[in-house]
Amino acid sequence: METLRCPSSPPAPFPEPPILLREIVGTVAVLTLNRPAARNSLSEAMIGQLHASFNAIAEDKRIRAAVIAANGPAFSAGHDMKELTARRSDPDRGRAYFAEMMNACSAMMQAIVHLPKPVIAAVQGIATAAGCQLVASCDLAVASEDAKFATPGVDIGLFCSTPMVALSRNVPRKQAMEMLLTGEPVTADRAREIGLVNRVVTAGTERGAAIALAEQVALKSAYTVKLGKEAFYRQAEMSLADAYRYAAEVMTENMMARDAEEGIGAFIEKRAPTWRDE
């Protein structure tokens, strides 16, 4: 008698890889954009996961600094235009969704600035539009010699207005306007000249160099770094007189901290300080 054979089940589909990889290297959190096929565009999901990761890093006392890296040939091509364009069929032609995404992305970028720990970009490839904004929003940036930066929205009829906010707070006005009006990419060396990145390194070493820089900062008092980072961004928006008044208040508060007392004592006594992060 012939045995009845059931047709074999189709193979289970492979699970989609995570779009954001997270790992801890010592006291440094490394977030890696992992949508290489989509040039690491900042989709709704990517923006949400980045923001949630920054919130988690802020609360984790083990982490003293963060690095944002990316897989594939592009660091980030900016907003996911296919995702945005798909909403043109909405009754309002996508207006509500566009506003939601632009505000969500802006909030995510501001979360980097408000994070009480330094954030360093490790840029291996091209960073365009909101991808360039992401680099500019980080406190520090290390770029591969192969990296390029651009705000090319003007080429497709969409001025890079939100990237402009971070870009214009990093580089001189004339250079920012040239990038925004022409859309032309600038090299890593030029980005360093105008202040968009701190260091340019041999291709393939940017991630390690960014982690090393993060580890260098992580050796400092976490309390002092938190206080200083917040003060840096707040005073930058003030008049000269207001900035000095505010900075004097911060310095006074800082002098009362246990870590300042310990650090000054260690300096006088010619020994390494022991931080309590308070």
mmCIF file of C-alpha atoms in Angstrom:
data_model
loop_
_atom_site.group_PDB
_atom_site.id
_atom_site.type_symbol
_atom_site.label_atom_id
_atom_site.label_comp_id
_atom_site.label_asym_id
_atom_site.label_seq_id
_atom_site.Cartn_x
_atom_site.Cartn_y
_atom_site.Cartn_z
ATOM 1 C CA MET A 1 0.000 0.000 0.000
ATOM 2 C CA GLU A 2 1.324 3.363 -0.960
ATOM 3 C CA THR A 3 1.805 5.738 1.900
ATOM 4 C CA LEU A 4 0.017 9.043 1.545
ATOM 5 C CA ARG A 5 2.577 11.815 1.705
ATOM 6 C CA CYS A 6 1.596 15.312 2.715
ATOM 7 C CA PRO A 7 3.174 18.028 0.633
ATOM 8 C CA SER A 8 6.153 19.490 2.386
ATOM 9 C CA SER A 9 5.572 22.816 4.070
ATOM 10 C CA PRO A 10 7.233 25.800 2.454
ATOM 11 C CA PRO A 11 10.370 26.890 4.259
ATOM 12 C CA ALA A 12 9.801 29.495 6.924
ATOM 13 C CA PRO A 13 10.856 32.942 5.778
ATOM 14 C CA PHE A 14 14.056 34.277 7.234
ATOM 15 C CA PRO A 15 13.370 36.871 9.944
ATOM 16 C CA GLU A 16 14.116 40.447 8.996
ATOM 17 C CA PRO A 17 17.383 41.659 10.500
ATOM 18 C CA PRO A 18 17.056 44.403 13.134
ATOM 19 C CA ILE A 19 17.238 47.882 11.666
ATOM 20 C CA LEU A 20 19.236 49.183 14.628
ATOM 21 C CA LEU A 21 21.970 47.133 16.264
ATOM 22 C CA ARG A 22 22.869 47.823 19.882
ATOM 23 C CA GLU A 23 25.975 46.735 21.759
ATOM 24 C CA ILE A 24 27.970 47.822 24.783
ATOM 25 C CA VAL A 25 31.737 48.189 24.471
ATOM 26 C CA GLY A 26 33.036 48.752 27.991
ATOM 27 C CA THR A 27 31.176 51.873 29.089
ATOM 28 C CA VAL A 28 30.274 52.958 25.533
ATOM 29 C CA ALA A 29 26.950 52.192 23.842
ATOM 30 C CA VAL A 30 27.304 51.621 20.100
ATOM 31 C CA LEU A 31 24.193 52.070 17.951
ATOM 32 C CA THR A 32 24.595 50.859 14.366
ATOM 33 C CA LEU A 33 22.132 51.812 11.628
ATOM 34 C CA ASN A 34 21.411 48.539 9.832
ATOM 35 C CA ARG A 35 19.363 49.236 6.702
ATOM 36 C CA PRO A 36 22.204 49.078 4.162
ATOM 37 C CA ALA A 37 19.911 48.197 1.246
ATOM 38 C CA ALA A 38 17.906 51.365 1.983
ATOM 39 C CA ARG A 39 21.073 53.408 2.522
ATOM 40 C CA ASN A 40 20.186 53.564 6.230
ATOM 41 C CA SER A 41 17.365 55.995 5.559
ATOM 42 C CA LEU A 42 15.597 57.308 8.635
ATOM 43 C CA SER A 43 12.260 55.535 8.424
ATOM 44 C CA GLU A 44 9.528 55.993 11.007
ATOM 45 C CA ALA A 45 10.724 52.822 12.744
ATOM 46 C CA MET A 46 14.382 53.882 12.688
ATOM 47 C CA ILE A 47 13.582 57.287 14.173
ATOM 48 C CA GLY A 48 11.523 55.645 16.904
ATOM 49 C CA GLN A 49 14.180 53.084 17.767
ATOM 50 C CA LEU A 50 16.945 55.697 17.882
ATOM 51 C CA HIS A 51 14.886 57.919 20.186
ATOM 52 C CA ALA A 52 14.049 54.998 22.471
ATOM 53 C CA SER A 53 17.723 54.010 22.568
ATOM 54 C CA PHE A 54 18.785 57.510 23.607
ATOM 55 C CA ASN A 55 16.213 57.464 26.411
ATOM 56 C CA ALA A 56 17.540 54.098 27.602
ATOM 57 C CA ILE A 57 21.159 55.284 27.451
ATOM 58 C CA ALA A 58 20.255 58.351 29.511
ATOM 59 C CA GLU A 59 18.941 56.114 32.303
ATOM 60 C CA ASP A 60 21.717 53.496 32.232
ATOM 61 C CA LYS A 61 24.455 54.483 34.676
ATOM 62 C CA ARG A 62 26.827 51.900 33.203
ATOM 63 C CA ILE A 63 26.983 53.850 29.942
ATOM 64 C CA ARG A 64 29.128 56.975 29.893
ATOM 65 C CA ALA A 65 29.154 57.769 26.155
ATOM 66 C CA ALA A 66 27.520 56.661 22.899
ATOM 67 C CA VAL A 67 28.622 56.112 19.304
ATOM 68 C CA ILE A 68 26.351 56.120 16.247
ATOM 69 C CA ALA A 69 27.729 54.055 13.362
ATOM 70 C CA ALA A 70 26.253 52.459 10.238
ATOM 71 C CA ASN A 71 26.542 49.352 8.083
ATOM 72 C CA GLY A 72 26.888 49.468 4.325
ATOM 73 C CA PRO A 73 28.232 52.070 1.898
ATOM 74 C CA ALA A 74 26.086 54.949 3.213
ATOM 75 C CA PHE A 75 25.951 56.373 6.722
ATOM 76 C CA SER A 76 22.407 57.632 6.101
ATOM 77 C CA ALA A 77 20.569 58.999 3.093
ATOM 78 C CA GLY A 78 18.133 60.936 5.280
ATOM 79 C CA HIS A 79 14.375 60.473 5.387
ATOM 80 C CA ASP A 80 12.837 57.404 3.755
ATOM 81 C CA MET A 81 11.327 59.057 0.689
ATOM 82 C CA LYS A 82 9.485 55.912 -0.402
ATOM 83 C CA GLU A 83 7.782 55.727 2.989
ATOM 84 C CA LEU A 84 6.833 59.411 2.846
ATOM 85 C CA THR A 85 5.673 59.316 -0.776
ATOM 86 C CA ALA A 86 3.372 56.371 -0.028
ATOM 87 C CA ARG A 87 1.255 58.736 2.079
ATOM 88 C CA ARG A 88 0.474 61.018 -0.882
ATOM 89 C CA SER A 89 -2.676 58.925 -1.272
ATOM 90 C CA ASP A 90 -3.989 60.031 2.140
ATOM 91 C CA PRO A 91 -7.045 62.336 2.041
ATOM 92 C CA ASP A 92 -4.832 65.273 3.057
ATOM 93 C CA ARG A 93 -2.119 64.238 0.542
ATOM 94 C CA GLY A 94 0.074 63.217 3.471
ATOM 95 C CA ARG A 95 0.247 66.536 5.311
ATOM 96 C CA ALA A 96 -0.526 65.126 8.772
ATOM 97 C CA TYR A 97 1.916 62.255 8.349
ATOM 98 C CA PHE A 98 4.654 64.530 7.008
ATOM 99 C CA ALA A 99 4.225 66.841 10.015
ATOM 100 C CA GLU A 100 4.283 63.856 12.365
ATOM 101 C CA MET A 101 7.502 62.505 10.854
ATOM 102 C CA MET A 102 9.318 65.849 10.720
ATOM 103 C CA ASN A 103 8.438 66.540 14.346
ATOM 104 C CA ALA A 104 9.404 63.004 15.404
ATOM 105 C CA CYS A 105 12.747 63.317 13.651
ATOM 106 C CA SER A 106 13.355 66.744 15.171
ATOM 107 C CA ALA A 107 12.565 65.382 18.643
ATOM 108 C CA MET A 108 14.989 62.497 18.083
ATOM 109 C CA MET A 109 17.761 64.902 17.024
ATOM 110 C CA GLN A 110 17.109 67.059 20.099
ATOM 111 C CA ALA A 111 17.283 63.947 22.283
ATOM 112 C CA ILE A 112 20.952 63.688 21.260
ATOM 113 C CA VAL A 113 21.596 67.257 22.390
ATOM 114 C CA HIS A 114 19.696 66.746 25.651
ATOM 115 C CA LEU A 115 21.312 63.377 26.400
ATOM 116 C CA PRO A 116 23.511 63.910 29.499
ATOM 117 C CA LYS A 117 26.266 61.845 27.871
ATOM 118 C CA PRO A 118 28.391 62.625 24.811
ATOM 119 C CA VAL A 119 27.331 61.171 21.460
ATOM 120 C CA ILE A 120 29.904 60.605 18.714
ATOM 121 C CA ALA A 121 29.136 59.864 15.055
ATOM 122 C CA ALA A 122 31.317 57.353 13.199
ATOM 123 C CA VAL A 123 30.737 58.187 9.536
ATOM 124 C CA GLN A 124 31.934 55.593 7.039
ATOM 125 C CA GLY A 125 30.119 56.755 3.905
ATOM 126 C CA ILE A 126 27.901 59.476 2.545
ATOM 127 C CA ALA A 127 25.606 61.330 4.963
ATOM 128 C CA THR A 128 22.914 63.317 3.187
ATOM 129 C CA ALA A 129 19.938 65.457 4.223
ATOM 130 C CA ALA A 130 18.668 64.167 7.598
ATOM 131 C CA GLY A 131 21.690 61.860 7.634
ATOM 132 C CA CYS A 132 23.912 64.932 7.587
ATOM 133 C CA GLN A 133 21.620 66.408 10.248
ATOM 134 C CA LEU A 134 22.246 63.337 12.402
ATOM 135 C CA VAL A 135 26.008 63.896 12.191
ATOM 136 C CA ALA A 136 25.624 67.600 12.953
ATOM 137 C CA SER A 137 23.402 66.816 15.952
ATOM 138 C CA CYS A 138 26.066 64.637 17.564
ATOM 139 C CA ASP A 139 28.475 66.258 20.000
ATOM 140 C CA LEU A 140 31.513 64.964 18.111
ATOM 141 C CA ALA A 141 32.086 63.233 14.773
ATOM 142 C CA VAL A 142 34.807 61.016 13.327
ATOM 143 C CA ALA A 143 34.724 60.492 9.564
ATOM 144 C CA SER A 144 36.360 58.082 7.173
ATOM 145 C CA GLU A 145 38.452 59.740 4.494
ATOM 146 C CA ASP A 146 35.874 58.309 2.054
ATOM 147 C CA ALA A 147 32.908 59.981 3.763
ATOM 148 C CA LYS A 148 30.967 62.812 2.125
ATOM 149 C CA PHE A 149 28.294 65.151 3.410
ATOM 150 C CA ALA A 150 25.461 66.911 1.591
ATOM 151 C CA THR A 151 22.073 68.566 1.999
ATOM 152 C CA PRO A 152 20.748 67.909 -1.527
ATOM 153 C CA GLY A 153 17.046 68.440 -0.943
ATOM 154 C CA VAL A 154 17.102 71.478 -3.206
ATOM 155 C CA ASP A 155 17.818 69.140 -6.135
ATOM 156 C CA ILE A 156 14.417 67.454 -5.719
ATOM 157 C CA GLY A 157 12.426 70.563 -4.827
ATOM 158 C CA LEU A 158 12.615 69.993 -1.081
ATOM 159 C CA PHE A 159 14.852 72.449 0.783
ATOM 160 C CA CYS A 160 16.628 70.750 3.704
ATOM 161 C CA SER A 161 15.009 73.003 6.292
ATOM 162 C CA THR A 162 15.197 70.699 9.316
ATOM 163 C CA PRO A 163 18.772 69.561 8.534
ATOM 164 C CA MET A 164 19.554 73.268 8.207
ATOM 165 C CA VAL A 165 18.922 73.777 11.934
ATOM 166 C CA ALA A 166 21.689 71.413 13.025
ATOM 167 C CA LEU A 167 23.995 72.268 10.117
ATOM 168 C CA SER A 168 23.858 76.025 10.733
ATOM 169 C CA ARG A 169 24.755 75.441 14.389
ATOM 170 C CA ASN A 170 27.890 73.556 13.371
ATOM 171 C CA VAL A 171 29.416 75.416 10.451
ATOM 172 C CA PRO A 172 29.735 79.078 9.427
ATOM 173 C CA ARG A 173 26.705 80.591 7.692
ATOM 174 C CA LYS A 174 28.259 81.003 4.254
ATOM 175 C CA GLN A 175 29.390 77.364 4.178
ATOM 176 C CA ALA A 176 26.010 76.167 5.445
ATOM 177 C CA MET A 177 24.176 78.179 2.808
ATOM 178 C CA GLU A 178 26.443 76.879 0.062
ATOM 179 C CA MET A 179 25.662 73.293 1.049
ATOM 180 C CA LEU A 180 21.932 74.031 1.321
ATOM 181 C CA LEU A 181 21.627 76.017 -1.919
ATOM 182 C CA THR A 182 23.805 73.884 -4.195
ATOM 183 C CA GLY A 183 23.224 70.432 -2.753
ATOM 184 C CA GLU A 184 26.809 69.585 -3.653
ATOM 185 C CA PRO A 185 28.609 67.090 -1.401
ATOM 186 C CA VAL A 186 31.656 68.120 0.603
ATOM 187 C CA THR A 187 34.554 65.796 1.309
ATOM 188 C CA ALA A 188 35.558 64.582 4.740
ATOM 189 C CA ASP A 189 38.555 66.911 4.757
ATOM 190 C CA ARG A 190 36.374 69.876 3.840
ATOM 191 C CA ALA A 191 33.858 68.864 6.509
ATOM 192 C CA ARG A 192 36.662 68.993 9.047
ATOM 193 C CA GLU A 193 37.799 72.407 7.792
ATOM 194 C CA ILE A 194 34.353 73.928 8.273
ATOM 195 C CA GLY A 195 33.737 72.226 11.623
ATOM 196 C CA LEU A 196 31.182 69.570 10.718
ATOM 197 C CA VAL A 197 33.463 66.752 11.890
ATOM 198 C CA ASN A 198 36.326 66.622 14.369
ATOM 199 C CA ARG A 199 38.617 64.020 12.865
ATOM 200 C CA VAL A 200 39.209 62.298 9.538
ATOM 201 C CA VAL A 201 40.728 58.817 9.680
ATOM 202 C CA THR A 202 41.725 56.024 7.320
ATOM 203 C CA ALA A 203 38.717 54.265 5.790
ATOM 204 C CA GLY A 204 37.619 51.328 7.894
ATOM 205 C CA THR A 205 38.996 52.719 11.162
ATOM 206 C CA GLU A 206 36.320 55.330 11.854
ATOM 207 C CA ARG A 207 34.238 53.098 14.155
ATOM 208 C CA GLY A 208 37.228 52.158 16.293
ATOM 209 C CA ALA A 209 38.427 55.749 16.358
ATOM 210 C CA ALA A 210 34.997 56.972 17.476
ATOM 211 C CA ILE A 211 34.838 54.353 20.237
ATOM 212 C CA ALA A 212 38.371 55.297 21.369
ATOM 213 C CA LEU A 213 37.329 58.958 21.526
ATOM 214 C CA ALA A 214 34.205 58.005 23.470
ATOM 215 C CA GLU A 215 36.296 55.947 25.888
ATOM 216 C CA GLN A 216 38.592 58.935 26.409
ATOM 217 C CA VAL A 217 35.643 61.110 27.410
ATOM 218 C CA ALA A 218 34.188 58.275 29.503
ATOM 219 C CA LEU A 219 37.186 58.506 31.822
ATOM 220 C CA LYS A 220 36.000 61.904 33.047
ATOM 221 C CA SER A 221 33.476 62.569 35.798
ATOM 222 C CA ALA A 222 30.019 61.756 34.427
ATOM 223 C CA TYR A 223 28.550 64.559 36.552
ATOM 224 C CA THR A 224 30.986 67.108 35.134
ATOM 225 C CA VAL A 225 30.396 65.980 31.551
ATOM 226 C CA LYS A 226 26.621 66.156 32.023
ATOM 227 C CA LEU A 227 26.826 69.635 33.533
ATOM 228 C CA GLY A 228 29.225 70.861 30.866
ATOM 229 C CA LYS A 229 27.305 69.480 27.892
ATOM 230 C CA GLU A 230 24.059 71.072 29.038
ATOM 231 C CA ALA A 231 25.785 74.376 29.690
ATOM 232 C CA PHE A 232 27.506 74.353 26.301
ATOM 233 C CA TYR A 233 24.265 74.146 24.331
ATOM 234 C CA ARG A 234 22.326 76.521 26.575
ATOM 235 C CA GLN A 235 24.900 79.322 26.525
ATOM 236 C CA ALA A 236 25.253 79.061 22.739
ATOM 237 C CA GLU A 237 21.709 80.437 22.374
ATOM 238 C CA MET A 238 22.272 83.400 24.738
ATOM 239 C CA SER A 239 23.682 86.886 24.357
ATOM 240 C CA LEU A 240 27.287 87.334 25.476
ATOM 241 C CA ALA A 241 26.330 88.946 28.797
ATOM 242 C CA ASP A 242 23.638 86.356 29.561
ATOM 243 C CA ALA A 243 26.004 83.538 28.610
ATOM 244 C CA TYR A 244 28.641 84.778 31.043
ATOM 245 C CA ARG A 245 26.084 85.184 33.844
ATOM 246 C CA TYR A 246 24.770 81.682 33.248
ATOM 247 C CA ALA A 247 28.263 80.175 32.936
ATOM 248 C CA ALA A 248 29.310 81.797 36.222
ATOM 249 C CA GLU A 249 26.330 80.135 37.928
ATOM 250 C CA VAL A 250 27.283 76.792 36.395
ATOM 251 C CA MET A 251 30.909 77.159 37.477
ATOM 252 C CA THR A 252 29.826 77.963 41.022
ATOM 253 C CA GLU A 253 27.541 74.948 41.114
ATOM 254 C CA ASN A 254 30.308 72.806 39.620
ATOM 255 C CA MET A 255 32.811 73.980 42.263
ATOM 256 C CA MET A 256 30.463 72.683 44.976
ATOM 257 C CA ALA A 257 30.349 69.197 43.444
ATOM 258 C CA ARG A 258 32.201 66.366 45.151
ATOM 259 C CA ASP A 259 33.965 65.450 41.902
ATOM 260 C CA ALA A 260 35.328 68.973 41.510
ATOM 261 C CA GLU A 261 36.601 68.868 45.093
ATOM 262 C CA GLU A 262 38.183 65.475 44.433
ATOM 263 C CA GLY A 263 39.596 66.470 41.041
ATOM 264 C CA ILE A 264 41.188 69.680 42.283
ATOM 265 C CA GLY A 265 42.580 67.862 45.305
ATOM 266 C CA ALA A 266 44.033 65.140 43.079
ATOM 267 C CA PHE A 267 45.606 67.770 40.832
ATOM 268 C CA ILE A 268 47.257 69.505 43.780
ATOM 269 C CA GLU A 269 48.380 66.197 45.280
ATOM 270 C CA LYS A 270 49.597 64.897 41.893
ATOM 271 C CA ARG A 271 47.480 61.730 41.900
ATOM 272 C CA ALA A 272 44.697 60.250 39.776
ATOM 273 C CA PRO A 273 41.209 61.326 40.856
ATOM 274 C CA THR A 274 38.559 58.855 41.986
ATOM 275 C CA TRP A 275 35.228 59.983 40.570
ATOM 276 C CA ARG A 276 31.931 59.539 42.379
ATOM 277 C CA ASP A 277 29.932 61.104 39.557
ATOM 278 C CA GLU A 278 28.319 63.607 41.902
#
